[in-house]
Coordinates of C-alpha atoms in Angstrom, one line a residue:
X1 CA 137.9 128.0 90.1
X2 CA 135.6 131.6 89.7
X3 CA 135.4 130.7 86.9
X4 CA 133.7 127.7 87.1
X5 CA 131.4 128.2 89.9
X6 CA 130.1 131.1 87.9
X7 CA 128.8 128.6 85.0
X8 CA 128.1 126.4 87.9
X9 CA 125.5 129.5 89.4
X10 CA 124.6 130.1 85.8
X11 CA 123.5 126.9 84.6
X12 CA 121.6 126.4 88.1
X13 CA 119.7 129.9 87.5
X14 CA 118.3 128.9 84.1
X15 CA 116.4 126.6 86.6
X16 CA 115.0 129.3 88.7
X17 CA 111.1 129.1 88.7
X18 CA 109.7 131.9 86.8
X19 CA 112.4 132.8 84.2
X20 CA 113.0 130.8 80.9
X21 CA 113.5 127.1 81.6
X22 CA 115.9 125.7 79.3
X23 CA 114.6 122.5 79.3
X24 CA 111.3 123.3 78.0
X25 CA 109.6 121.2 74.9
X26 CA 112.8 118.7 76.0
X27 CA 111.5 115.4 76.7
X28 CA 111.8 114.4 80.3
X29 CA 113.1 110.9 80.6
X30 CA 111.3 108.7 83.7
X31 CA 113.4 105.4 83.9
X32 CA 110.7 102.8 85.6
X33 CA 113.0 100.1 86.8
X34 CA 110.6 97.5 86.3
X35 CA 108.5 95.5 83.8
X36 CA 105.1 97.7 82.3
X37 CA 102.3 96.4 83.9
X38 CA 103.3 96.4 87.6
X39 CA 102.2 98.7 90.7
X40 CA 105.7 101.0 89.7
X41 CA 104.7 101.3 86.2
X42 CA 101.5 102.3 87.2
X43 CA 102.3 104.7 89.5
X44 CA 103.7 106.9 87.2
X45 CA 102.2 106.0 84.0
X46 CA 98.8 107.6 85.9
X47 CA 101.1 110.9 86.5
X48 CA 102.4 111.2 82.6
X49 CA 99.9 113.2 80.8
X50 CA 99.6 115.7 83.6
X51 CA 103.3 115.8 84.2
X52 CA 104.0 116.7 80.4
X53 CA 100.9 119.2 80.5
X54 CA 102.2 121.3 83.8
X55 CA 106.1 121.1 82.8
X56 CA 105.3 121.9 78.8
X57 CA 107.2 118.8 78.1
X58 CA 106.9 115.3 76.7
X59 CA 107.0 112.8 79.5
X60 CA 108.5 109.3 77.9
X61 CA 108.6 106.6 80.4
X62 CA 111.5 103.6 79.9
X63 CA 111.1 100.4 81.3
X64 CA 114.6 98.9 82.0
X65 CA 113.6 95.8 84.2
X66 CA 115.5 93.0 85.8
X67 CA 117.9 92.7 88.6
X68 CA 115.3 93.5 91.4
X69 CA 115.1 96.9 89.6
X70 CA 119.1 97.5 89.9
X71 CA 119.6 97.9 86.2
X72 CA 117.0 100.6 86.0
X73 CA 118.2 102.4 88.8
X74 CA 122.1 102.2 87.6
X75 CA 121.4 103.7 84.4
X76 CA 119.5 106.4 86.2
X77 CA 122.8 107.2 88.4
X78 CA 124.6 107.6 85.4
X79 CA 123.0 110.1 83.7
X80 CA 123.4 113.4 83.1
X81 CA 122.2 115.7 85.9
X82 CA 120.4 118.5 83.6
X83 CA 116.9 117.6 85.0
X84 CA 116.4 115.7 81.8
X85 CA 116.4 112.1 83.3
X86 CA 114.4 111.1 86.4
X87 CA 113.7 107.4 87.8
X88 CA 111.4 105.6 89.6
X89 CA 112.7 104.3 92.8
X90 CA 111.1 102.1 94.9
X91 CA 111.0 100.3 98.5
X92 CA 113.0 97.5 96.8
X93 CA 115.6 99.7 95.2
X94 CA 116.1 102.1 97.7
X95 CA 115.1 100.1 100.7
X96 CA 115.6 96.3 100.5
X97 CA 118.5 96.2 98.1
X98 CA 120.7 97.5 100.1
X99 CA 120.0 95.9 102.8
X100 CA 120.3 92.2 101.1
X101 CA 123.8 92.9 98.5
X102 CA 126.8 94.2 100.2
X103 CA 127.5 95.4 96.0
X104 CA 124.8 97.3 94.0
X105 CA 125.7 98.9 90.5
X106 CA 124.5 102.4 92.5
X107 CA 125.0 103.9 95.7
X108 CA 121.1 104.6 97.3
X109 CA 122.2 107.8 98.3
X110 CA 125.2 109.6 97.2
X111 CA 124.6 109.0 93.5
X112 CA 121.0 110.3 93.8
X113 CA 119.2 112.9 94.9
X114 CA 115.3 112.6 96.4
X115 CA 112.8 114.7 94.0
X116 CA 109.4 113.2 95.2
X117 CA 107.2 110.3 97.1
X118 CA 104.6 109.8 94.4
X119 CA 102.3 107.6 96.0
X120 CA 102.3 105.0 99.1
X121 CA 101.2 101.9 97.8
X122 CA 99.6 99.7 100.6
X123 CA 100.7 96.0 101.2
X124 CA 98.6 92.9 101.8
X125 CA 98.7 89.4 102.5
X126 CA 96.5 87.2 100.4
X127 CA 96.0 83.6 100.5
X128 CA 94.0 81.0 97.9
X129 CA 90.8 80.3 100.0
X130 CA 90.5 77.1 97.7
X131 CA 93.7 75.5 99.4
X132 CA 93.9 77.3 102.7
X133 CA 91.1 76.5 105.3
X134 CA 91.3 79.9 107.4
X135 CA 88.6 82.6 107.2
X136 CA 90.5 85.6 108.7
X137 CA 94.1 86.3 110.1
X138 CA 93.7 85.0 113.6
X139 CA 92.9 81.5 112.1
X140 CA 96.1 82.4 109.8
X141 CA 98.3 82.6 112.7
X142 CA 96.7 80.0 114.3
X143 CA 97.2 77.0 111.4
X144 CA 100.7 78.4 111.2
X145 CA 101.5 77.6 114.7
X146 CA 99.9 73.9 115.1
X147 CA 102.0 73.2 111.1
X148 CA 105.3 74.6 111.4
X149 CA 107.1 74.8 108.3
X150 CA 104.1 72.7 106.4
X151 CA 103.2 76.7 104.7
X152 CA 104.9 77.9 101.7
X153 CA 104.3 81.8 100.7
X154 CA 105.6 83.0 97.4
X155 CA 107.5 86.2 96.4
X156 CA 108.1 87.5 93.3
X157 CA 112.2 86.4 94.2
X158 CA 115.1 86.5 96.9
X159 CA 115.4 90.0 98.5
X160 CA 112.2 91.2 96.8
X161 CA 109.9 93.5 98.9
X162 CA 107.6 90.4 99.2
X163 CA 109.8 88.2 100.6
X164 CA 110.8 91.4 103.2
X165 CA 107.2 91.7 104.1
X166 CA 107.0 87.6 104.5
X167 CA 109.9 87.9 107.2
X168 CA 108.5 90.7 108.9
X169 CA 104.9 88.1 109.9
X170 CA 107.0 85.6 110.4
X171 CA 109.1 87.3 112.6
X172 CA 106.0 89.5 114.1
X173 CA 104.1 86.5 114.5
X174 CA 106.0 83.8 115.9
X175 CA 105.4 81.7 112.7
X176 CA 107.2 79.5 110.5
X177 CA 106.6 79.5 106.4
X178 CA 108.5 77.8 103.8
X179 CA 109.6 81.1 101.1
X180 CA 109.1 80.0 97.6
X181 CA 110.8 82.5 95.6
X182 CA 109.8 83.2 91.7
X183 CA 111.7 85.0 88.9
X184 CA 109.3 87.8 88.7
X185 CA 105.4 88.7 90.0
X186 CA 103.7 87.4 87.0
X187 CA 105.1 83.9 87.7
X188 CA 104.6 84.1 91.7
X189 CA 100.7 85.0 91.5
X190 CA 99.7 82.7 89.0
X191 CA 100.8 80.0 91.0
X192 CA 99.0 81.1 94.5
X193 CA 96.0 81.3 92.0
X194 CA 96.5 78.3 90.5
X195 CA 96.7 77.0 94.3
X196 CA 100.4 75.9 94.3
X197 CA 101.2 78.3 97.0
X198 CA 98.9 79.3 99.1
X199 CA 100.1 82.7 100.6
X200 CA 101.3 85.7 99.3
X201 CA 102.7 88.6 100.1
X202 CA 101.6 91.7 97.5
X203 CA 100.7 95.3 96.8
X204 CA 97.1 96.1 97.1
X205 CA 97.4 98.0 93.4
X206 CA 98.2 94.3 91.8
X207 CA 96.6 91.9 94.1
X208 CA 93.0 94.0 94.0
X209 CA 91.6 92.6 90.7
X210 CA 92.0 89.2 91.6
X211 CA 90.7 89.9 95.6
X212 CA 87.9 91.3 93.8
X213 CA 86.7 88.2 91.7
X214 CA 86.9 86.2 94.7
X215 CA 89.9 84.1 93.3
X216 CA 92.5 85.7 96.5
X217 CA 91.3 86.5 100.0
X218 CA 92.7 89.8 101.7
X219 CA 93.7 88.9 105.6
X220 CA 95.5 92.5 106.6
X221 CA 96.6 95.7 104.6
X222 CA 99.7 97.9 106.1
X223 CA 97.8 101.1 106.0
X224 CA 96.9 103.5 108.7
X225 CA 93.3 103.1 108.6
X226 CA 90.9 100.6 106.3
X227 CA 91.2 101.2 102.7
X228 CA 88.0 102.2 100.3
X229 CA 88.3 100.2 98.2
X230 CA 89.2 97.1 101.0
X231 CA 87.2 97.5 104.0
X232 CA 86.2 94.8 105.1
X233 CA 89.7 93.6 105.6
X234 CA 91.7 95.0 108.7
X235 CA 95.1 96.8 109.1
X236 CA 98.1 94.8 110.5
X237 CA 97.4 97.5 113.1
X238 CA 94.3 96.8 114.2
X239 CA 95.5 93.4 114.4
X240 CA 98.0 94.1 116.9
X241 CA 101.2 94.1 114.6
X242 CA 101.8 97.9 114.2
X243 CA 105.3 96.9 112.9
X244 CA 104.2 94.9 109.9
X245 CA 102.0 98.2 109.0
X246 CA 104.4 100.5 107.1
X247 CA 103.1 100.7 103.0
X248 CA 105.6 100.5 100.3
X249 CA 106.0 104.1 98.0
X250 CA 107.3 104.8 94.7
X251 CA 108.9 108.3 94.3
X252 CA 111.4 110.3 91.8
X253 CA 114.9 110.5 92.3
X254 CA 117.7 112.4 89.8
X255 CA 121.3 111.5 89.4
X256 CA 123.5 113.8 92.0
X257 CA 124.4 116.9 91.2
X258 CA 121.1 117.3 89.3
X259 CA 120.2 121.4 90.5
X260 CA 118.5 122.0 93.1
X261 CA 115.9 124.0 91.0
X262 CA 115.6 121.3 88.8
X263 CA 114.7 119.0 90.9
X264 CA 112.0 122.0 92.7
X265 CA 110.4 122.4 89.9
X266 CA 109.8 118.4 89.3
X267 CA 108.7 118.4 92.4
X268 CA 106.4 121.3 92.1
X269 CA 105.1 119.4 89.0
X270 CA 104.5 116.4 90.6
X271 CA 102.1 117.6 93.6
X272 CA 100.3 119.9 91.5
X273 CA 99.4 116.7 89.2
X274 CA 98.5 114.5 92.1
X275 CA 96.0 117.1 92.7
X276 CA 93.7 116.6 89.9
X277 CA 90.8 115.1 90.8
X278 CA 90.8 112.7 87.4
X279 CA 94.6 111.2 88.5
X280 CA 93.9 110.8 92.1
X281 CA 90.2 108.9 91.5
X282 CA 92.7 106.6 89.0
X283 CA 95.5 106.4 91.5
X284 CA 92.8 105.1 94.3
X285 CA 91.0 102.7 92.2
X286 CA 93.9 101.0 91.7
X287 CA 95.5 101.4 95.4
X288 CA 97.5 103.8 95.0
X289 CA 97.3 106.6 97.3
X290 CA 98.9 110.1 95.7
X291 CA 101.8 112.0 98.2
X292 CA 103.6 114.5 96.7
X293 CA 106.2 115.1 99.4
X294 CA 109.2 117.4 99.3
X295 CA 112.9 116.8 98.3
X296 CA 114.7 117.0 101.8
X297 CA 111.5 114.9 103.1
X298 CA 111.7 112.1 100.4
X299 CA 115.6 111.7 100.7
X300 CA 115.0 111.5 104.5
X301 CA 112.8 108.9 104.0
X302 CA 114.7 106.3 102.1
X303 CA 117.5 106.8 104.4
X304 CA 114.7 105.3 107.1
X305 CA 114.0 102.5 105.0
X306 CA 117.4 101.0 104.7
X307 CA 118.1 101.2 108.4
X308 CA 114.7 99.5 108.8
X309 CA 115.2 97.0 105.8
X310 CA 118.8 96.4 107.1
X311 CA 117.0 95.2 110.3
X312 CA 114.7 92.8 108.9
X313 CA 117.1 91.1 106.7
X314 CA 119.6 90.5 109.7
X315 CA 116.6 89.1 111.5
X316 CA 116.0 86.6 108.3
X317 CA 119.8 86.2 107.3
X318 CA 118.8 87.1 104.0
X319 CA 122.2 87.8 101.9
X320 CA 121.8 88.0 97.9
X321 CA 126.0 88.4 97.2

């Protein structure tokens, strides 16, 4: 037993900032749960050249996609904790799956360990103007009411983050919608811009080219105050819905048991990157808004968002098993 917490305290010293990091030139594996392309993917791809700069390290990002971002994550849990493999973990992993299947190839939080939020990625609801004859949220709320069920919204699928955030107004707002769920977001938003569905319920980062050109119509952002690069369109706040105004975040997380140092000095890595003036002015362009919060803060957070998911798919009986 000496014996082996002594190779224990030795292999967690070669971590200690300042002496000779082991892991040094070794590549650093980030495991992005989802498809390339998306707000997750692009809130670390933004990160990667920094990253491998500060940790003098290459930074190769794996997309491992499908299963609402469960496969991802469970080959993330099962791998080595030498602060060689990191992943990407989301509201939808680390929030809303398990609050929708009672069985998940991972355990949210004993088989990981919180290293950083990377960004907060504001929400919005977006609906085809071409189809949908309301200029602004009130009149939303209002068309809902006098044609109950007559709505659809679409998600990117059951138990996604989408279909959370569609609850949550309909819930919030005394509302009825029919849920049209796709197999993925690519899918979902081509339909509501094609005028199929007329609502949807998105991530600024991937809604904002297509609110730009006019084609979608921002009604509320969940956001503590306007954004930049939306401000003409209100926060679920100022609306009056304070609970419908939480963002979703992407973060880091290691496999348990990864040291402590290890994960400190991804951490450190992290906030020091989202710091440059070049990958926040990226990051915000695209509506993502850099963090950069610590370990103990960022595993204290996801435990808050399963209680709160866990809430909202009682509410909607939503139950993927």
């Amino acid at each position: 037993m000496q014996r082996r917490h002594l190779l224990a305290s030795l292999a967690a010293a070669s971590f200690i900032p300042g002496m000779s990091f082991a892991q040094e030139g070794k590549p650093l594996r980030v495991i992005v749960p989802f498809p390339p392309g998306g707000a997750t993917d692009m809130s670390v791809r933004g990160l990667q050249e920094a990253l491998s700069r500060i940790l003098k390290q290459p930074v190769v990002l794996e997309n491992r996609g499908g299963a609402g971002g469960s496969i991802g994550m469970a080959e993330v849990a099962r791998a080595a904790p030498d602060g060689l493999t990191v992943g990407v973990a989301t509201l939808s992993t680390h929030g809303v799956n398990p609050a929708v299947y009672s069985k998940l190839p991972y355990d949210p939080i004993k088989d990981f360990v919180g290293v950083t939020e990377l960004v907060k990625a504001p929400g919005v609801i977006v609906i085809n103007p071409k189809i949908l004859p309301v200029k602004d949220f009130a009149e939303l709320v209002k068309y809902l009411k006098a044609n109950p069920g007559k709505v659809s919204y679409a998600t990117p699928g059951n138990g996604t983050i989408g279909h959370m955030w569609g609850e949550l107004f309909k819930s919030s707002t005394g509302t009825s919608m029919v849920h049209i769920a796709y197999r993925g977001a690519g899918p979902a938003i081509n339909d509501v811009l094609g005028g199929q569905v007329p609502v949807y319920f998105d991530q600024v980062a991937s809604s904002l080219p297509h609110i730009a050109s006019g084609k979608l119509k921002a009604l509320a952002v969940s956001w503590p105050t306007r954004l930049d690069v939306l401000p003409e369109v209100p926060t679920y706040a100022q609306l009056g819905y304070p609970a419908n105004n939480d963002p979703s975040w992407f973060g880091l997380v290691a496999p348990a048991g990864t040291p402590a140092a290890a994960v400190d000095r991804i951490q450190q890595a992290v906030a020091q990157a989202l710091q440059d003036p070049a990958v926040r002015q990226r990051m915000t362009a695209q509506g993502l808004y850099p963090s950069g919060t610590t370990s103990k803060d960022f595993s204290a957070q996801i435990v808050k968002e399963i209680k709160k998911m866990k809430g909202v798919a009682a509410y909607a009986k939503v139950s993927l098993d």
